[in-house]
mmCIF file with all atom_site columns, C-alpha atoms in Angstrom:
data_model
loop_
_atom_site.group_PDB
_atom_site.id
_atom_site.type_symbol
_atom_site.label_atom_id
_atom_site.label_alt_id
_atom_site.label_comp_id
_atom_site.label_asym_id
_atom_site.label_entity_id
_atom_site.label_seq_id
_atom_site.pdbx_PDB_ins_code
_atom_site.Cartn_x
_atom_site.Cartn_y
_atom_site.Cartn_z
_atom_site.occupancy
_atom_site.B_iso_or_equiv
_atom_site.pdbx_formal_charge
_atom_site.auth_seq_id
_atom_site.auth_comp_id
_atom_site.auth_asym_id
_atom_site.auth_atom_id
_atom_site.pdbx_PDB_model_num
ATOM 1  C CA . PHE A 1 1  ? 102.091 96.977  119.118 1.00 59.00 ? 8  PHE A CA 1
ATOM 2  C CA . TRP A 1 2  ? 104.496 94.439  119.687 1.00 60.00 ? 9  TRP A CA 1
ATOM 3  C CA . ASP A 1 3  ? 103.700 90.967  120.839 1.00 63.00 ? 10 ASP A CA 1
ATOM 4  C CA . TYR A 1 4  ? 106.877 89.050  122.630 1.00 62.00 ? 11 TYR A CA 1
ATOM 5  C CA . GLU A 1 5  ? 105.817 85.811  122.420 1.00 63.00 ? 12 GLU A CA 1
ATOM 6  C CA . SER A 1 6  ? 104.891 86.493  118.579 1.00 60.00 ? 13 SER A CA 1
ATOM 7  C CA . SER A 1 7  ? 107.261 88.398  117.017 1.00 60.00 ? 14 SER A CA 1
ATOM 8  C CA . SER A 1 8  ? 110.645 86.841  115.198 1.00 58.00 ? 15 SER A CA 1
ATOM 9  C CA . LEU A 1 9  ? 112.846 89.967  117.100 1.00 60.00 ? 16 LEU A CA 1
ATOM 10 C CA . LYS A 1 10 ? 113.376 88.707  120.057 1.00 60.00 ? 17 LYS A CA 1
ATOM 11 C CA . GLY A 1 11 ? 114.726 90.628  123.642 1.00 57.00 ? 18 GLY A CA 1
ATOM 12 C CA . LEU A 1 12 ? 114.100 94.416  123.993 1.00 71.00 ? 19 LEU A CA 1
ATOM 13 C CA . ALA A 1 13 ? 115.977 94.753  120.268 1.00 74.00 ? 20 ALA A CA 1
ATOM 14 C CA . VAL A 1 14 ? 112.303 96.342  118.956 1.00 73.00 ? 21 VAL A CA 1
ATOM 15 C CA . VAL A 1 15 ? 112.294 98.926  121.316 1.00 74.00 ? 22 VAL A CA 1
ATOM 16 C CA . SER A 1 16 ? 116.208 99.644  121.057 1.00 75.00 ? 23 SER A CA 1
ATOM 17 C CA . GLN A 1 17 ? 115.849 100.100 117.348 1.00 75.00 ? 24 GLN A CA 1
ATOM 18 C CA . LEU A 1 18 ? 112.794 102.332 117.555 1.00 75.00 ? 25 LEU A CA 1
ATOM 19 C CA . ARG A 1 19 ? 114.618 104.474 119.889 1.00 75.00 ? 26 ARG A CA 1
ATOM 20 C CA . GLY A 1 20 ? 116.568 105.871 117.347 1.00 76.00 ? 27 GLY A CA 1
ATOM 21 C CA . ARG A 1 21 ? 113.613 107.220 114.855 1.00 75.00 ? 28 ARG A CA 1
ATOM 22 C CA . THR A 1 22 ? 112.997 110.509 114.564 1.00 77.00 ? 29 THR A CA 1
ATOM 23 C CA . PRO A 1 23 ? 110.228 111.177 115.968 1.00 84.00 ? 30 PRO A CA 1
ATOM 24 C CA . VAL A 1 24 ? 110.239 107.903 118.352 1.00 76.00 ? 31 VAL A CA 1
ATOM 25 C CA . PRO A 1 25 ? 107.173 105.764 117.699 1.00 81.00 ? 32 PRO A CA 1
ATOM 26 C CA . PRO A 1 26 ? 105.631 104.576 121.115 1.00 84.00 ? 33 PRO A CA 1
ATOM 27 C CA . VAL A 1 27 ? 105.375 101.356 121.290 1.00 81.00 ? 34 VAL A CA 1
ATOM 28 C CA . MET A 1 28 ? 102.987 99.069  123.298 1.00 84.00 ? 35 MET A CA 1
ATOM 29 C CA . VAL A 1 29 ? 104.732 95.903  124.624 1.00 82.00 ? 36 VAL A CA 1
ATOM 30 C CA . ILE A 1 30 ? 101.663 92.630  124.673 1.00 81.00 ? 37 ILE A CA 1
ATOM 31 C CA . SER A 1 31 ? 102.984 90.107  126.859 1.00 81.00 ? 38 SER A CA 1
ATOM 32 C CA . SER A 1 32 ? 101.971 87.212  128.711 1.00 81.00 ? 39 SER A CA 1
ATOM 33 C CA . PRO A 1 33 ? 101.353 87.472  132.983 1.00 79.00 ? 40 PRO A CA 1
ATOM 34 C CA . SER A 1 34 ? 104.533 84.999  133.423 1.00 83.00 ? 41 SER A CA 1
ATOM 35 C CA . ASN A 1 35 ? 106.905 87.926  131.590 1.00 78.00 ? 42 ASN A CA 1
ATOM 36 C CA . LYS A 1 36 ? 107.271 90.694  134.049 1.00 81.00 ? 43 LYS A CA 1
ATOM 37 C CA . GLN A 1 37 ? 110.091 90.846  134.504 1.00 84.00 ? 44 GLN A CA 1
ATOM 38 C CA . LEU A 1 38 ? 110.108 91.460  130.390 1.00 80.00 ? 45 LEU A CA 1
ATOM 39 C CA . LEU A 1 39 ? 107.591 93.994  130.822 1.00 81.00 ? 46 LEU A CA 1
ATOM 40 C CA . ILE A 1 40 ? 109.674 96.089  133.491 1.00 85.00 ? 47 ILE A CA 1
ATOM 41 C CA . ASN A 1 41 ? 112.528 95.977  131.215 1.00 83.00 ? 48 ASN A CA 1
ATOM 42 C CA . ALA A 1 42 ? 110.608 97.332  127.916 1.00 83.00 ? 49 ALA A CA 1
ATOM 43 C CA . LEU A 1 43 ? 109.076 100.097 129.996 1.00 86.00 ? 50 LEU A CA 1
ATOM 44 C CA . GLU A 1 44 ? 112.542 100.748 131.413 1.00 86.00 ? 51 GLU A CA 1
ATOM 45 C CA . ASN A 1 45 ? 114.234 100.661 127.848 1.00 81.00 ? 52 ASN A CA 1
ATOM 46 C CA . GLY A 1 46 ? 111.232 103.130 126.321 1.00 83.00 ? 53 GLY A CA 1
ATOM 47 C CA . ALA A 1 47 ? 108.097 100.963 125.920 1.00 84.00 ? 54 ALA A CA 1
ATOM 48 C CA . ALA A 1 48 ? 104.994 103.602 126.743 1.00 86.00 ? 55 ALA A CA 1
ATOM 49 C CA . ASP A 1 49 ? 102.619 100.697 127.976 1.00 87.00 ? 56 ASP A CA 1
ATOM 50 C CA . PHE A 1 50 ? 102.134 97.573  128.224 1.00 85.00 ? 57 PHE A CA 1
ATOM 51 C CA . ILE A 1 51 ? 98.723  94.756  128.081 1.00 85.00 ? 58 ILE A CA 1
ATOM 52 C CA . MET A 1 52 ? 99.257  91.528  129.250 1.00 85.00 ? 59 MET A CA 1
ATOM 53 C CA . ASN A 1 53 ? 97.597  88.349  126.880 1.00 83.00 ? 60 ASN A CA 1
ATOM 54 C CA . PRO A 1 54 ? 94.958  87.542  126.774 1.00 86.00 ? 61 PRO A CA 1
ATOM 55 C CA . ILE A 1 55 ? 93.820  90.626  125.597 1.00 84.00 ? 62 ILE A CA 1
ATOM 56 C CA . ASP A 1 56 ? 90.742  92.196  126.650 1.00 84.00 ? 63 ASP A CA 1
ATOM 57 C CA . HIS A 1 57 ? 90.171  94.630  124.097 1.00 83.00 ? 64 HIS A CA 1
ATOM 58 C CA . THR A 1 58 ? 87.642  96.557  126.557 1.00 83.00 ? 65 THR A CA 1
ATOM 59 C CA . GLU A 1 59 ? 91.170  97.383  127.787 1.00 83.00 ? 66 GLU A CA 1
ATOM 60 C CA . LEU A 1 60 ? 93.335  97.807  125.074 1.00 84.00 ? 67 LEU A CA 1
ATOM 61 C CA . ARG A 1 61 ? 90.892  101.253 123.989 1.00 86.00 ? 68 ARG A CA 1
ATOM 62 C CA . ASN A 1 62 ? 92.445  103.894 127.077 1.00 86.00 ? 69 ASN A CA 1
ATOM 63 C CA . PRO A 1 63 ? 96.205  102.808 126.124 1.00 86.00 ? 70 PRO A CA 1
ATOM 64 C CA . CYS A 1 64 ? 95.628  103.321 122.121 1.00 85.00 ? 71 CYS A CA 1
ATOM 65 C CA . VAL A 1 65 ? 93.893  106.724 123.002 1.00 87.00 ? 72 VAL A CA 1
ATOM 66 C CA . ARG A 1 66 ? 96.574  107.824 125.039 1.00 85.00 ? 73 ARG A CA 1
ATOM 67 C CA . LEU A 1 67 ? 99.124  106.812 122.874 1.00 83.00 ? 74 LEU A CA 1
ATOM 68 C CA . PHE A 1 68 ? 97.323  108.079 119.948 1.00 81.00 ? 75 PHE A CA 1
ATOM 69 C CA . GLY A 1 69 ? 95.291  109.827 120.397 1.00 79.00 ? 76 GLY A CA 1
#
């Protein structure tokens, strides 16, 4: 998980750095609804999924199961 607003790494640097690893770990981006372009860019650059803040923990289960088994 990567919370864009809370992270010291900004932009899509996290997604880019992780894409260079083998195996490529799944990245789920967490961001505010006002940052929709970031979510689109993250998905286009390799993020596996996203969820919007504030996080509804009941909605978090399905993407976690899909990404991490």
